[in-house]
Amino acid sequence: MTQTNTPIDACAGIIKSKISGEVPKYALVLGSGLGELAEQIEVETEISYDDLPGFPIPTVEGHHGSMLIGTLMGTPIICLQGRAHLYEGHSVEKIITPIRTLKTVGVENLILTNAAGSLDAENGSGSLVLINDQINFSGINPLVGPNDERFGPRFSDMSFAYDPDLRKAISEVAKAEGIKLPEGVYIMVKGPSFETPAEIRAFRTLGANVVGMSTVPECIIANHAGMKVLGISSVTNLAAGMSGNALSHAETLEEGKNAAKNLSKLLKSYFAKISS
Ligand code: HPA
């Protein structure tokens, strides 16, 4: 089924009208507590999600609702400061719209970042984990419903959900910078309650290394649309039952700040490399 005149076309039109130079091929979605990464961007234009029809207005502390257009170490980039989560009660449409809008604007590479709990004791809070695959435990698939052929096929491949070339490139940068970047599988739960220790044990058996409440639907939509995805989790806590402590969003935000510093350094070096 072909759909036209969606909010996606309107949003893409608004964004394109504000880009004076080269259309960015990279977009970056910032996860909880990773907002400071945006400070690294030389911003040319900021667009509030309020002005982009169909974009989600975030309701969670640690998430802004604005799009930054500019450059990062000389590379044109679009940065989404804030995303919709299913646990906020947002419809799947609110997750789809920003990603398909980026595709329509001309973005080819999508960097998804998130705050996550780690299932591996050796990757404690402050660590970064390069996502090499995902497990959709959210209970939803954002492609359910009529397929929009403009973006991709009815049945889309997820064999290389997190692009091997992008992973190799960022791993090389991490190595050169002395930043630890282990790879791992991200499992998404819908939330908003954190997991039980029994769930975490089950997820470990399933092969998960990090757990969070975002990223998976965005990755599915991006793959469907033929975009390359790079995913990085910043570990804010050891998953439930691993540390003996209760989990809290405040801790997530606080610990996220440490990982955000490493993530800033990593992405700055990556973009410096590709623009040279
Ligand atoms: N579980 C789910 N989502 C999260 C966690 C967690 O432990 N930490 C940060 N986001």
Coordinates of N, CA, C and O in Angstrom, one line a residue, residues 22-181:
E22 N 25.1 21.1 2.6 CA 25.0 19.6 2.3 C 24.0 19.0 3.2 O 24.0 19.2 4.4
V23 N 23.2 18.1 2.6 CA 22.2 17.3 3.4 C 23.0 16.3 4.3 O 23.8 15.5 3.7
P24 N 22.8 16.3 5.6 CA 23.5 15.3 6.4 C 23.2 13.9 6.0 O 22.1 13.5 5.8
K25 N 24.3 13.1 6.0 CA 24.1 11.6 5.8 C 24.1 10.9 7.1 O 23.8 9.7 7.1
Y26 N 24.4 11.6 8.2 CA 24.4 11.0 9.5 C 23.3 11.6 10.4 O 23.2 12.8 10.4
A27 N 22.7 10.8 11.1 CA 21.8 11.3 12.2 C 22.1 10.6 13.5 O 22.6 9.4 13.5
L28 N 21.9 11.3 14.6 CA 22.3 10.7 15.9 C 21.1 10.9 16.8 O 20.5 12.0 16.9
V29 N 20.6 9.8 17.4 CA 19.5 9.8 18.4 C 20.1 9.7 19.8 O 20.8 8.7 20.1
L30 N 19.9 10.7 20.6 CA 20.5 10.7 22.0 C 19.6 10.0 23.0 O 18.4 10.4 23.1
G31 N 20.1 9.1 23.8 CA 19.4 8.5 24.8 C 19.3 9.2 26.1 O 19.9 10.3 26.2
S32 N 18.7 8.6 27.1 CA 18.5 9.2 28.4 C 19.8 9.7 29.0 O 20.8 8.9 29.0
G33 N 19.9 10.9 29.4 CA 21.1 11.4 30.1 C 22.3 11.7 29.2 O 23.3 12.0 29.6
L34 N 22.1 11.5 27.9 CA 23.2 11.7 26.9 C 23.1 13.0 26.2 O 23.8 13.2 25.2
G35 N 22.3 13.9 26.7 CA 22.0 15.2 26.1 C 23.3 16.0 25.9 O 23.4 16.8 25.0
E36 N 24.3 15.9 26.8 CA 25.4 16.7 26.8 C 26.2 16.5 25.5 O 27.0 17.4 25.1
L37 N 26.0 15.3 24.9 CA 26.7 15.1 23.6 C 26.4 16.1 22.6 O 27.1 16.4 21.7
A38 N 25.1 16.6 22.7 CA 24.7 17.6 21.7 C 25.5 18.9 21.8 O 25.6 19.6 20.8
E39 N 26.2 19.1 22.9 CA 27.0 20.3 23.1 C 28.2 20.3 22.2 O 28.9 21.3 21.9
Q40 N 28.5 19.1 21.7 CA 29.7 18.9 20.7 C 29.3 19.4 19.3 O 30.2 19.5 18.5
I41 N 28.0 19.6 19.1 CA 27.6 19.9 17.7 C 27.6 21.4 17.5 O 27.2 22.2 18.3
E42 N 28.2 21.8 16.4 CA 28.1 23.2 16.0 C 26.7 23.4 15.3 O 26.5 23.0 14.2
V43 N 25.8 23.9 16.1 CA 24.4 24.0 15.6 C 24.2 25.1 14.7 O 24.5 26.2 14.9
E44 N 23.5 24.8 13.5 CA 23.1 25.8 12.6 C 21.6 26.2 12.8 O 21.2 27.3 12.8
T45 N 20.9 25.1 13.0 CA 19.4 25.3 13.2 C 18.9 24.4 14.3 O 19.4 23.2 14.3
E46 N 18.0 24.9 15.1 CA 17.3 24.0 16.0 C 15.9 24.0 15.7 O 15.3 25.1 15.6
I47 N 15.3 22.9 15.7 CA 13.8 22.8 15.4 C 13.2 22.1 16.6 O 13.5 20.9 16.9
S48 N 12.2 22.7 17.2 CA 11.5 22.1 18.3 C 10.6 21.0 17.7 O 10.0 21.2 16.6
Y49 N 10.4 19.9 18.4 CA 9.5 18.8 17.9 C 8.1 19.4 17.8 O 7.3 18.8 17.1
D50 N 7.8 20.4 18.6 CA 6.5 21.1 18.5 C 6.2 21.5 17.1 O 5.0 21.6 16.7
D51 N 7.2 21.9 16.4 CA 7.1 22.4 15.0 C 7.2 21.3 13.9 O 7.2 21.6 12.7
L52 N 7.3 20.0 14.4 CA 7.4 18.9 13.4 C 6.2 18.0 13.6 O 6.1 17.2 14.6
P53 N 5.2 18.1 12.7 CA 3.9 17.4 13.0 C 4.2 15.9 13.0 O 4.8 15.3 12.2
G54 N 3.6 15.3 14.1 CA 3.8 13.8 14.3 C 5.0 13.4 15.1 O 5.1 12.3 15.4
F55 N 5.9 14.4 15.4 CA 7.0 14.1 16.2 C 6.5 13.9 17.7 O 5.6 14.7 18.1
P56 N 7.2 13.1 18.4 CA 6.7 12.8 19.8 C 7.2 13.9 20.8 O 8.4 14.4 20.6
I57 N 6.4 14.4 21.7 CA 6.9 15.3 22.7 C 7.3 14.4 23.9 O 6.4 13.8 24.5
P58 N 8.6 14.4 24.2 CA 9.1 13.5 25.3 C 8.5 13.9 26.6 O 8.3 15.1 26.9
T59 N 8.2 12.9 27.4 CA 7.6 13.3 28.7 C 8.5 12.9 29.9 O 8.2 13.0 31.0
V60 N 9.7 12.4 29.6 CA 10.6 11.8 30.6 C 11.7 12.8 30.8 O 12.3 13.3 29.9
E61 N 12.1 12.9 32.1 CA 13.2 13.8 32.5 C 14.5 13.2 31.8 O 14.7 12.0 31.8
G62 N 15.3 14.1 31.3 CA 16.5 13.6 30.6 C 16.4 13.6 29.1 O 17.3 13.3 28.4
H63 N 15.2 13.8 28.6 CA 14.9 13.9 27.2 C 14.4 15.2 26.8 O 13.3 15.6 27.3
H64 N 15.0 15.9 25.9 CA 14.5 17.1 25.3 C 13.6 16.8 24.2 O 13.5 15.6 23.8
G65 N 13.1 17.7 23.5 CA 12.3 17.5 22.3 C 12.7 18.4 21.2 O 11.9 19.2 20.8
S66 N 13.9 18.3 20.8 CA 14.3 19.1 19.7 C 15.3 18.5 18.8 O 16.1 17.5 19.1
M67 N 15.3 19.0 17.5 CA 16.2 18.5 16.5 C 17.3 19.5 16.2 O 17.0 20.7 16.1
L68 N 18.5 19.1 16.3 CA 19.6 20.0 16.0 C 20.2 19.7 14.6 O 20.5 18.5 14.3
I69 N 20.4 20.7 13.8 CA 21.1 20.5 12.5 C 22.3 21.3 12.5 O 22.4 22.5 12.8
G70 N 23.4 20.6 12.2 CA 24.7 21.3 12.2 C 25.8 20.4 11.8 O 25.6 19.5 10.9
T71 N 27.0 20.6 12.4 CA 28.2 19.7 12.1 C 28.8 19.2 13.3 O 28.8 19.9 14.4
L72 N 29.3 18.0 13.2 CA 30.1 17.4 14.3 C 31.5 17.1 13.8 O 31.6 16.3 12.9
M73 N 32.5 17.9 14.3 CA 33.9 17.7 13.8 C 33.9 17.8 12.3 O 34.6 17.1 11.6
G74 N 33.1 18.8 11.7 CA 33.1 19.0 10.3 C 32.2 18.2 9.5 O 32.0 18.5 8.3
T75 N 31.5 17.2 10.1 CA 30.6 16.3 9.3 C 29.2 16.8 9.6 O 28.8 17.0 10.7
P76 N 28.4 17.1 8.5 CA 27.0 17.5 8.6 C 26.2 16.4 9.4 O 26.4 15.2 9.1
I77 N 25.4 16.8 10.3 CA 24.7 15.8 11.1 C 23.4 16.4 11.6 O 23.2 17.6 11.8
I78 N 22.4 15.5 11.8 CA 21.1 15.9 12.4 C 21.1 15.1 13.7 O 21.4 13.9 13.8
C79 N 20.8 15.8 14.8 CA 20.8 15.2 16.1 C 19.3 15.3 16.7 O 18.8 16.3 16.8
L80 N 18.8 14.1 17.0 CA 17.5 14.1 17.7 C 17.8 14.0 19.2 O 18.3 13.1 19.7
Q81 N 17.4 15.1 19.9 CA 17.5 15.2 21.3 C 16.2 14.8 21.9 O 15.3 15.6 22.2
G82 N 16.1 13.5 22.2 CA 14.9 13.0 22.8 C 14.2 12.1 21.8 O 14.2 12.3 20.6
R83 N 13.6 11.1 22.4 CA 12.9 10.1 21.6 C 11.6 9.7 22.3 O 11.5 9.9 23.5
A84 N 10.7 9.0 21.6 CA 9.5 8.5 22.2 C 9.8 7.0 22.7 O 10.5 6.3 22.0
H85 N 9.3 6.7 23.8 CA 9.3 5.4 24.3 C 7.9 4.8 24.4 O 7.0 5.5 24.7
L86 N 7.8 3.5 24.2 CA 6.4 2.9 24.3 C 5.8 3.1 25.7 O 4.6 3.2 25.8
Y87 N 6.7 3.0 26.7 CA 6.2 3.1 28.1 C 5.5 4.4 28.4 O 4.8 4.5 29.3
E88 N 5.8 5.4 27.6 CA 5.2 6.7 27.8 C 3.8 6.7 27.3 O 3.0 7.7 27.6
G89 N 3.4 5.7 26.6 CA 2.1 5.6 26.0 C 2.0 6.1 24.6 O 1.0 6.2 24.0
H90 N 3.2 6.5 24.1 CA 3.3 7.0 22.7 C 2.9 5.8 21.8 O 3.2 4.7 22.0
S91 N 2.2 6.2 20.7 CA 1.9 5.2 19.7 C 3.2 4.8 18.9 O 4.2 5.6 18.9
V92 N 3.1 3.7 18.3 CA 4.3 3.3 17.4 C 4.6 4.3 16.3 O 5.7 4.5 16.0
E93 N 3.5 5.0 15.9 CA 3.6 6.0 14.9 C 4.6 7.1 15.3 O 5.4 7.6 14.5
K94 N 4.6 7.4 16.6 CA 5.5 8.5 17.1 C 7.0 8.0 17.0 O 7.9 8.8 17.1
I95 N 7.2 6.7 17.0 CA 8.6 6.2 16.9 C 9.0 6.2 15.4 O 10.1 6.5 15.0
I96 N 8.0 5.8 14.6 CA 8.3 5.7 13.1 C 8.5 7.0 12.5 O 9.5 7.2 11.7
T97 N 7.7 8.0 12.9 CA 7.8 9.3 12.2 C 9.2 9.9 12.1 O 9.7 10.3 11.0
P98 N 9.9 10.1 13.3 CA 11.2 10.7 13.2 C 12.2 9.9 12.3 O 13.0 10.5 11.5
I99 N 12.1 8.6 12.4 CA 13.1 7.8 11.6 C 12.8 7.9 10.1 O 13.7 8.1 9.3
R100 N 11.6 7.8 9.7 CA 11.2 7.9 8.3 C 11.4 9.3 7.8 O 11.7 9.5 6.6
T101 N 11.3 10.3 8.7 CA 11.5 11.6 8.3 C 13.0 11.8 7.9 O 13.4 12.4 6.9
L102 N 13.9 11.3 8.8 CA 15.3 11.3 8.5 C 15.6 10.7 7.2 O 16.4 11.2 6.4
K103 N 15.0 9.5 6.9 CA 15.3 8.9 5.7 C 14.8 9.7 4.5 O 15.5 9.9 3.5
T104 N 13.7 10.3 4.6 CA 13.1 11.2 3.5 C 14.0 12.4 3.3 O 14.2 12.8 2.1
V105 N 14.6 12.9 4.4 CA 15.5 14.1 4.2 C 16.8 13.7 3.5 O 17.4 14.5 2.7
G106 N 17.2 12.4 3.6 CA 18.4 12.0 2.9 C 19.4 11.3 3.8 O 20.5 11.0 3.3
V107 N 19.1 11.1 5.1 CA 20.0 10.5 6.0 C 20.2 9.0 5.6 O 19.3 8.3 5.3
E108 N 21.5 8.6 5.6 CA 21.8 7.2 5.3 C 22.3 6.4 6.4 O 22.2 5.1 6.4
N109 N 22.8 7.0 7.4 CA 23.4 6.3 8.6 C 22.8 6.8 9.9 O 22.8 8.0 10.1
L110 N 22.3 5.9 10.7 CA 21.6 6.3 11.9 C 22.4 5.8 13.1 O 22.6 4.6 13.2
I111 N 22.8 6.7 14.0 CA 23.4 6.3 15.2 C 22.4 6.3 16.3 O 22.0 7.4 16.7
L112 N 22.1 5.2 16.9 CA 21.2 5.1 18.0 C 21.9 4.9 19.3 O 22.7 4.0 19.4
T113 N 21.7 5.8 20.2 CA 22.4 5.7 21.5 C 21.3 5.5 22.6 O 20.1 5.9 22.4
N114 N 21.6 4.8 23.7 CA 20.6 4.6 24.7 C 21.3 4.4 26.1 O 22.5 4.1 26.1
A115 N 20.6 4.5 27.1 CA 21.0 4.2 28.5 C 20.5 2.7 28.7 O 19.4 2.4 28.3
A116 N 21.4 1.9 29.3 CA 21.0 0.5 29.4 C 21.5 -0.1 30.7 O 22.5 0.4 31.3
G117 N 20.9 -1.2 31.1 CA 21.5 -2.0 32.2 C 22.3 -3.1 31.6 O 22.1 -3.6 30.5
S118 N 23.4 -3.4 32.3 CA 24.3 -4.4 31.8 C 24.1 -5.8 32.4 O 23.9 -5.9 33.7
L119 N 24.1 -6.8 31.6 CA 24.0 -8.2 32.2 C 25.3 -8.8 32.4 O 25.4 -9.9 32.9
D120 N 26.4 -8.1 32.1 CA 27.7 -8.6 32.2 C 28.4 -7.8 33.4 O 28.6 -6.6 33.2
A121 N 28.8 -8.5 34.4 CA 29.4 -7.8 35.6 C 30.6 -7.0 35.2 O 30.9 -5.9 35.8
E122 N 31.4 -7.5 34.2 CA 32.6 -6.7 33.8 C 32.3 -5.4 33.1 O 33.2 -4.6 33.0
N123 N 31.1 -5.2 32.6 CA 30.7 -4.0 31.9 C 29.8 -3.2 32.9 O 28.6 -3.1 32.6
G124 N 30.4 -2.6 33.9 CA 29.6 -1.9 34.9 C 29.2 -0.5 34.4 O 29.4 -0.1 33.3
S125 N 28.6 0.3 35.4 CA 28.1 1.6 35.0 C 29.3 2.5 34.5 O 30.4 2.5 35.0
G126 N 29.0 3.3 33.5 CA 30.0 4.1 32.8 C 30.6 3.5 31.6 O 31.2 4.1 30.8
S127 N 30.3 2.1 31.4 CA 30.9 1.4 30.2 C 30.0 1.7 29.0 O 28.9 2.1 29.1
L128 N 30.7 1.6 27.9 CA 30.0 1.6 26.6 C 29.9 0.2 26.0 O 30.9 -0.5 26.2
V129 N 28.8 -0.1 25.4 CA 28.7 -1.4 24.7 C 28.2 -1.1 23.3 O 27.2 -0.4 23.0
L130 N 29.0 -1.7 22.3 CA 28.6 -1.6 20.9 C 27.6 -2.7 20.6 O 27.9 -3.9 20.7
I131 N 26.4 -2.2 20.2 CA 25.4 -3.2 19.9 C 25.6 -4.0 18.6 O 25.8 -3.4 17.6
N132 N 25.7 -5.3 18.7 CA 26.0 -6.1 17.5 C 24.7 -6.8 17.0 O 24.7 -7.4 15.9
D133 N 23.7 -6.9 17.8 CA 22.5 -7.5 17.4 C 21.4 -7.2 18.5 O 21.7 -6.6 19.5
Q134 N 20.2 -7.5 18.2 CA 19.1 -7.2 19.2 C 18.1 -8.3 19.3 O 18.0 -9.1 18.4
I135 N 17.4 -8.3 20.4 CA 16.3 -9.2 20.7 C 15.1 -8.3 21.0 O 15.1 -7.5 21.9
N136 N 14.1 -8.5 20.2 CA 12.9 -7.7 20.3 C 11.9 -8.4 21.4 O 11.2 -9.3 21.0
F137 N 12.0 -7.9 22.6 CA 11.2 -8.5 23.7 C 10.1 -7.5 24.1 O 9.6 -7.5 25.2
S138 N 9.9 -6.5 23.2 CA 9.0 -5.4 23.5 C 7.5 -5.8 23.4 O 6.6 -5.1 23.9
G139 N 7.3 -6.8 22.6 CA 5.9 -7.2 22.4 C 5.3 -6.5 21.2 O 4.1 -6.8 20.8
I140 N 6.0 -5.6 20.5 CA 5.5 -5.0 19.3 C 6.5 -5.0 18.2 O 7.7 -5.1 18.5
N141 N 6.0 -5.0 17.0 CA 6.9 -4.8 15.9 C 6.3 -3.5 15.1 O 5.1 -3.5 14.8
P142 N 7.1 -2.5 14.9 CA 6.6 -1.3 14.4 C 6.1 -1.4 12.9 O 5.5 -0.5 12.4
L143 N 6.5 -2.5 12.3 CA 6.1 -2.6 10.9 C 4.7 -3.3 10.7 O 4.3 -3.5 9.6
V144 N 4.1 -3.7 11.8 CA 2.8 -4.3 11.7 C 1.8 -3.3 11.1 O 1.8 -2.1 11.4
G145 N 0.9 -3.8 10.2 CA 0.0 -3.0 9.6 C 0.3 -2.9 8.1 O 1.2 -3.5 7.6
P146 N -0.4 -2.0 7.4 CA -0.2 -1.9 5.9 C 1.3 -1.5 5.7 O 1.8 -0.6 6.4
N147 N 1.9 -2.1 4.7 CA 3.3 -1.8 4.5 C 3.4 -0.5 3.6 O 2.7 -0.4 2.6
D148 N 4.2 0.4 4.0 CA 4.5 1.6 3.1 C 5.6 1.3 2.2 O 6.8 1.4 2.6
E149 N 5.3 1.0 0.9 CA 6.2 0.5 -0.1 C 7.3 1.6 -0.4 O 8.3 1.2 -0.9
R150 N 6.9 2.8 -0.1 CA 7.9 3.9 -0.4 C 9.2 3.7 0.4 O 10.3 4.1 0.0
F151 N 9.1 3.0 1.6 CA 10.2 2.9 2.4 C 10.9 1.5 2.3 O 12.1 1.4 2.4
G152 N 10.1 0.5 2.2 CA 10.8 -0.8 2.1 C 9.7 -1.9 1.9 O 8.5 -1.7 1.8
P153 N 10.2 -3.2 1.8 CA 9.4 -4.3 1.5 C 8.5 -4.8 2.6 O 8.9 -4.5 3.8
R154 N 7.5 -5.6 2.3 CA 6.7 -6.1 3.4 C 7.5 -6.9 4.4 O 7.3 -6.8 5.6
F155 N 8.4 -7.8 3.9 CA 9.2 -8.6 4.9 C 10.6 -8.1 4.8 O 11.3 -8.3 3.7
S156 N 11.1 -7.5 5.8 CA 12.5 -6.9 5.6 C 13.5 -7.7 6.4 O 13.2 -8.3 7.5
D157 N 14.7 -7.7 5.9 CA 15.8 -8.5 6.4 C 16.4 -7.8 7.7 O 16.5 -6.6 7.7
M158 N 16.7 -8.6 8.7 CA 17.3 -8.1 9.9 C 18.6 -8.8 10.2 O 19.1 -8.8 11.3
S159 N 19.2 -9.4 9.2 CA 20.4 -10.2 9.4 C 21.6 -9.3 9.8 O 22.5 -9.8 10.5
F160 N 21.6 -8.1 9.3 CA 22.7 -7.2 9.6 C 22.1 -5.9 10.2 O 22.4 -4.8 9.7
A161 N 21.3 -6.1 11.2 CA 20.6 -5.0 11.8 C 21.5 -3.9 12.2 O 21.1 -2.7 12.1
Y162 N 22.6 -4.2 12.8 CA 23.6 -3.2 13.1 C 24.8 -3.4 12.2 O 25.5 -4.4 12.2
D163 N 25.0 -2.4 11.3 CA 25.9 -2.5 10.1 C 27.3 -3.0 10.5 O 28.0 -2.3 11.2
P164 N 27.8 -4.0 9.9 CA 29.1 -4.6 10.2 C 30.2 -3.5 9.9 O 31.2 -3.4 10.6
D165 N 30.1 -2.8 8.8 CA 31.1 -1.9 8.4 C 31.2 -0.7 9.4 O 32.3 -0.3 9.8
L166 N 30.0 -0.2 9.8 CA 30.0 0.9 10.8 C 30.6 0.4 12.1 O 31.3 1.1 12.8
R167 N 30.3 -0.8 12.5 CA 30.8 -1.4 13.7 C 32.3 -1.5 13.7 O 33.0 -1.2 14.7
K168 N 32.8 -1.9 12.5 CA 34.3 -2.1 12.4 C 34.9 -0.7 12.5 O 35.9 -0.6 13.2
A169 N 34.3 0.2 11.8 CA 34.9 1.6 11.8 C 35.0 2.2 13.2 O 36.0 2.7 13.6
I170 N 33.9 2.1 14.0 CA 33.9 2.7 15.3 C 34.8 1.9 16.3 O 35.4 2.5 17.2
S171 N 34.9 0.6 16.1 CA 35.7 -0.2 16.9 C 37.2 0.2 16.7 O 38.0 0.3 17.7
E172 N 37.5 0.5 15.5 CA 38.9 0.9 15.2 C 39.2 2.3 15.9 O 40.3 2.5 16.5
V173 N 38.2 3.2 15.8 CA 38.4 4.5 16.5 C 38.5 4.3 18.0 O 39.4 4.9 18.7
A174 N 37.7 3.4 18.6 CA 37.7 3.2 20.0 C 39.1 2.6 20.4 O 39.7 3.1 21.4
K175 N 39.6 1.7 19.6 CA 40.9 1.1 19.9 C 42.0 2.2 19.9 O 42.8 2.3 20.8
A176 N 42.0 3.0 18.9 CA 43.0 4.1 18.7 C 42.9 5.1 19.9 O 43.9 5.6 20.3
E177 N 41.7 5.3 20.4 CA 41.5 6.3 21.5 C 41.6 5.7 22.9 O 41.5 6.3 23.9
G178 N 41.8 4.3 22.9 CA 41.9 3.7 24.2 C 40.6 3.6 25.0 O 40.6 3.6 26.2
I179 N 39.5 3.6 24.2 CA 38.2 3.5 24.9 C 37.7 2.1 24.7 O 37.7 1.5 23.6
K180 N 37.3 1.5 25.9 CA 36.8 0.1 25.8 C 35.5 0.1 25.1 O 34.6 0.8 25.5
L181 N 35.3 -0.8 24.2 CA 34.0 -0.9 23.5 C 33.7 -2.4 23.2 O 33.8 -2.8 22.0

